[in-house]
Short mmCIF file of C-alpha atoms in Angstrom, two decimals:
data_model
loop_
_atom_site.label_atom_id
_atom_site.label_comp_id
_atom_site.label_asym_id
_atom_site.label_seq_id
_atom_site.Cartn_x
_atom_site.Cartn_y
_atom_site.Cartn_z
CA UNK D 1 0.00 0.00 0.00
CA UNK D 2 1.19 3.38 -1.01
CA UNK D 3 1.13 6.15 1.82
CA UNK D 4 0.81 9.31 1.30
CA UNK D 5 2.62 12.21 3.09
CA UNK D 6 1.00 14.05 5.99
CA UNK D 7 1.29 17.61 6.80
CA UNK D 8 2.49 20.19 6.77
CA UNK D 9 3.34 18.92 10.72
CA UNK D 10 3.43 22.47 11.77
CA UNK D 11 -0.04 23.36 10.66
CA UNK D 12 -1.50 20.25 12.44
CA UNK D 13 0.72 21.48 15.44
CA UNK D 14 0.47 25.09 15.56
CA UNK D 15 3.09 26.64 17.64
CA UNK D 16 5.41 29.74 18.47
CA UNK D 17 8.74 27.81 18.15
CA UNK D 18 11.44 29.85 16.11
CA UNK D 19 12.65 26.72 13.68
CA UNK D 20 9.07 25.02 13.08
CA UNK D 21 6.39 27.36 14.85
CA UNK D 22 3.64 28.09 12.26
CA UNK D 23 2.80 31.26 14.67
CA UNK D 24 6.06 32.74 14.52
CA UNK D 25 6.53 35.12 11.43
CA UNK D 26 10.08 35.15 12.83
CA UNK D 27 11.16 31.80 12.69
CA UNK D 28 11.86 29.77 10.07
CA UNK D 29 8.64 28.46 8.83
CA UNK D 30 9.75 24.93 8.00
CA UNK D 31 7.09 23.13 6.58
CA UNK D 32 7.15 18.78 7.09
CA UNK D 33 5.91 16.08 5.67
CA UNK D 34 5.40 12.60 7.47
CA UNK D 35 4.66 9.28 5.33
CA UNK D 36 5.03 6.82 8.40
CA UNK D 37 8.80 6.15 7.56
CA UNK D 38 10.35 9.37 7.39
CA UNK D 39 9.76 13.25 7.73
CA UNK D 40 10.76 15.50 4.24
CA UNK D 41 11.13 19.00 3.95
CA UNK D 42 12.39 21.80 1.63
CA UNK D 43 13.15 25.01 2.88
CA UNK D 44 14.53 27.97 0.96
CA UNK D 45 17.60 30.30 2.44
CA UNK D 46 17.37 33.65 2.53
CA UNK D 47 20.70 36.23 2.22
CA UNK D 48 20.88 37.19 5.79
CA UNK D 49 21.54 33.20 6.39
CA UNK D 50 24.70 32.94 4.92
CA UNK D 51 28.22 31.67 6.40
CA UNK D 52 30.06 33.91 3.57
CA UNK D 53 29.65 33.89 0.27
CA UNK D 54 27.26 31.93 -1.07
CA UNK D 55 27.48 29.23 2.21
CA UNK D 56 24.70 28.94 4.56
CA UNK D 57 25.30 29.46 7.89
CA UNK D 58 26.15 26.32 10.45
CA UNK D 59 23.82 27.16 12.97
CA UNK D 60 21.19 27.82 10.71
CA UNK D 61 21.75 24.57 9.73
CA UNK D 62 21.41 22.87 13.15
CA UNK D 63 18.43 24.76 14.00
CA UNK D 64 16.74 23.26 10.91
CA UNK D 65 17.91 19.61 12.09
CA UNK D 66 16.26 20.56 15.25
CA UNK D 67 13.23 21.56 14.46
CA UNK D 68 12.51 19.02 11.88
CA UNK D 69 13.94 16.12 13.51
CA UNK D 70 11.87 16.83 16.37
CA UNK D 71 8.85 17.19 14.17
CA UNK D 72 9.43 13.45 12.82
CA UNK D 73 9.57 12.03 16.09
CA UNK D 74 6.34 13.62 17.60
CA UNK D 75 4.13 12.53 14.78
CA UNK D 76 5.88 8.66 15.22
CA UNK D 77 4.53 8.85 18.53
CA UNK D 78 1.18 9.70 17.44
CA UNK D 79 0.93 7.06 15.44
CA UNK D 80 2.25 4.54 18.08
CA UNK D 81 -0.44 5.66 20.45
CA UNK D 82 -2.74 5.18 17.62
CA UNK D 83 -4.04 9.15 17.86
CA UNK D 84 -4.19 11.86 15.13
CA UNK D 85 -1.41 13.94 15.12
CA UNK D 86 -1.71 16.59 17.27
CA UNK D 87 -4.83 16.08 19.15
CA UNK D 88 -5.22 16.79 22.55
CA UNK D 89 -3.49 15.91 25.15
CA UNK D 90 -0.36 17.10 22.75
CA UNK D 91 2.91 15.15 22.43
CA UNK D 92 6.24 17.39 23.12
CA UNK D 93 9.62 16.04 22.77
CA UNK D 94 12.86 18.42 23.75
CA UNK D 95 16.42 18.64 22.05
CA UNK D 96 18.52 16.50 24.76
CA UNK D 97 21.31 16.10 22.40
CA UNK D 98 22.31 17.59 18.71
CA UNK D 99 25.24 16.02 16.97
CA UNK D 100 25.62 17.99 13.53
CA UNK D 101 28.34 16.69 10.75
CA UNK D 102 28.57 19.19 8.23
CA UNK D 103 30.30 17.22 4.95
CA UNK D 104 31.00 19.82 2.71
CA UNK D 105 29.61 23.79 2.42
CA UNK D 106 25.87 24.39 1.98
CA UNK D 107 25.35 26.50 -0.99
CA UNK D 108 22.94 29.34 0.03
CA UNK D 109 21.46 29.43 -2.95
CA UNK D 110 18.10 27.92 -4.24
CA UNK D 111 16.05 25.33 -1.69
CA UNK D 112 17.72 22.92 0.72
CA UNK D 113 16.03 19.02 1.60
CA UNK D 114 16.15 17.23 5.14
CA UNK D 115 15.24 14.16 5.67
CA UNK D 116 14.77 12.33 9.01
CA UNK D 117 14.17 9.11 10.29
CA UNK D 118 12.99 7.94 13.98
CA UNK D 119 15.35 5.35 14.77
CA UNK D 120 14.02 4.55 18.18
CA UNK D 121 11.37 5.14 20.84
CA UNK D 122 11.82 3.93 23.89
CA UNK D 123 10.43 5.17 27.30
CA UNK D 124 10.99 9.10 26.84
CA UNK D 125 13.87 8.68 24.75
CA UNK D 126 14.13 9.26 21.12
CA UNK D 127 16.82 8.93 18.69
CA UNK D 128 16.44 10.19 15.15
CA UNK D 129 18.49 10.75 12.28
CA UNK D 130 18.71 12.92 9.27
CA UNK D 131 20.45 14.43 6.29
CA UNK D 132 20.62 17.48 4.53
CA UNK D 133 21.35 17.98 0.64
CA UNK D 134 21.06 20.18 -2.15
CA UNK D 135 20.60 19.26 -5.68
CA UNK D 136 20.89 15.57 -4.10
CA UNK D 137 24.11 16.32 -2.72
CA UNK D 138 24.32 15.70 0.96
CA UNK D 139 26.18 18.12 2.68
CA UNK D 140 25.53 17.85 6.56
CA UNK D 141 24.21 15.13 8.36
CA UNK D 142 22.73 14.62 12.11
CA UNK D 143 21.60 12.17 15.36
CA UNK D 144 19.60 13.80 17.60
CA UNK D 145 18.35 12.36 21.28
CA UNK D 146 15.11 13.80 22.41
CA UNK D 147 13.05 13.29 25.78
CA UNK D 148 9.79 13.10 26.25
CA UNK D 149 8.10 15.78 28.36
CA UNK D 150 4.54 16.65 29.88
CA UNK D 151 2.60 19.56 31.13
CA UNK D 152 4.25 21.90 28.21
#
């Protein structure tokens, strides 16, 4: 059976968060997409992101692996407890751990793809994966841990 891609997360989540908060006309405005395996998103640099000359900036970077990572791991544990995502009572996971390998410089230019994966749940803990590329090139990569929290 084919699945098709849910979201955007953030609109089924609404929230203020700088990376992925739909509220925040701030923040990033990342927009994923959950098919049950894995979370996808494009997101498109702007100049005041850059590194240097035509690089995007490192953190920028991270904060998108945050954000989106995190994103991929709620919506898994919706569909473990067998509830649509982001119903009442809501499911929030925080950033325990960030580990960010950047392969080669992120061109600035034009939109940039992440990908994650929820490796495991277990208890509180979380550990996903993802990658970022452009054009198909992957040029940073990242394992994140994430706990479980309530009453946020």
């Amino acid at each position: 059976m084919e699945r098709t891609a849910i979201g955007p997360l953030q609109e089924l989540m609404r929230g203020v968060c700088f990376g992925c908060g739909s509220e925040n006309p701030h923040g990033h405005q990342i927009k994923s997409y959950w098919d049950g395996d894995a979370a996808t998103m494009r997101w498109t640099p702007r100049p005041h992101h850059t590194a240097g000359p035509g690089m995007l900036y490192g953190g920028v970077i991270a904060s998108l692996f945050d954000c989106h990572l995190a994103m991929a791991v709620v919506a898994r544990a919706y569909e473990i407890e067998e509830r649509e995502i982001g119903a009442e009572p809501r499911i929030h996971f925080v950033t325990a751990n960030l580990n960010v390998d950047y392969l080669k410089p992120t061109p600035i230019e034009g939109p940039v793809d992440v990908t994650a994966r929820v490796d495991l749940i277990e208890g509180r803990k979380a550990r996903v994966s993802g990658s970022l590329s452009v054009d198909g090139v992957e040029c940073a990569r990242a394992r994140a841990l994430y706990i479980r929290v309530s009453g946020v």
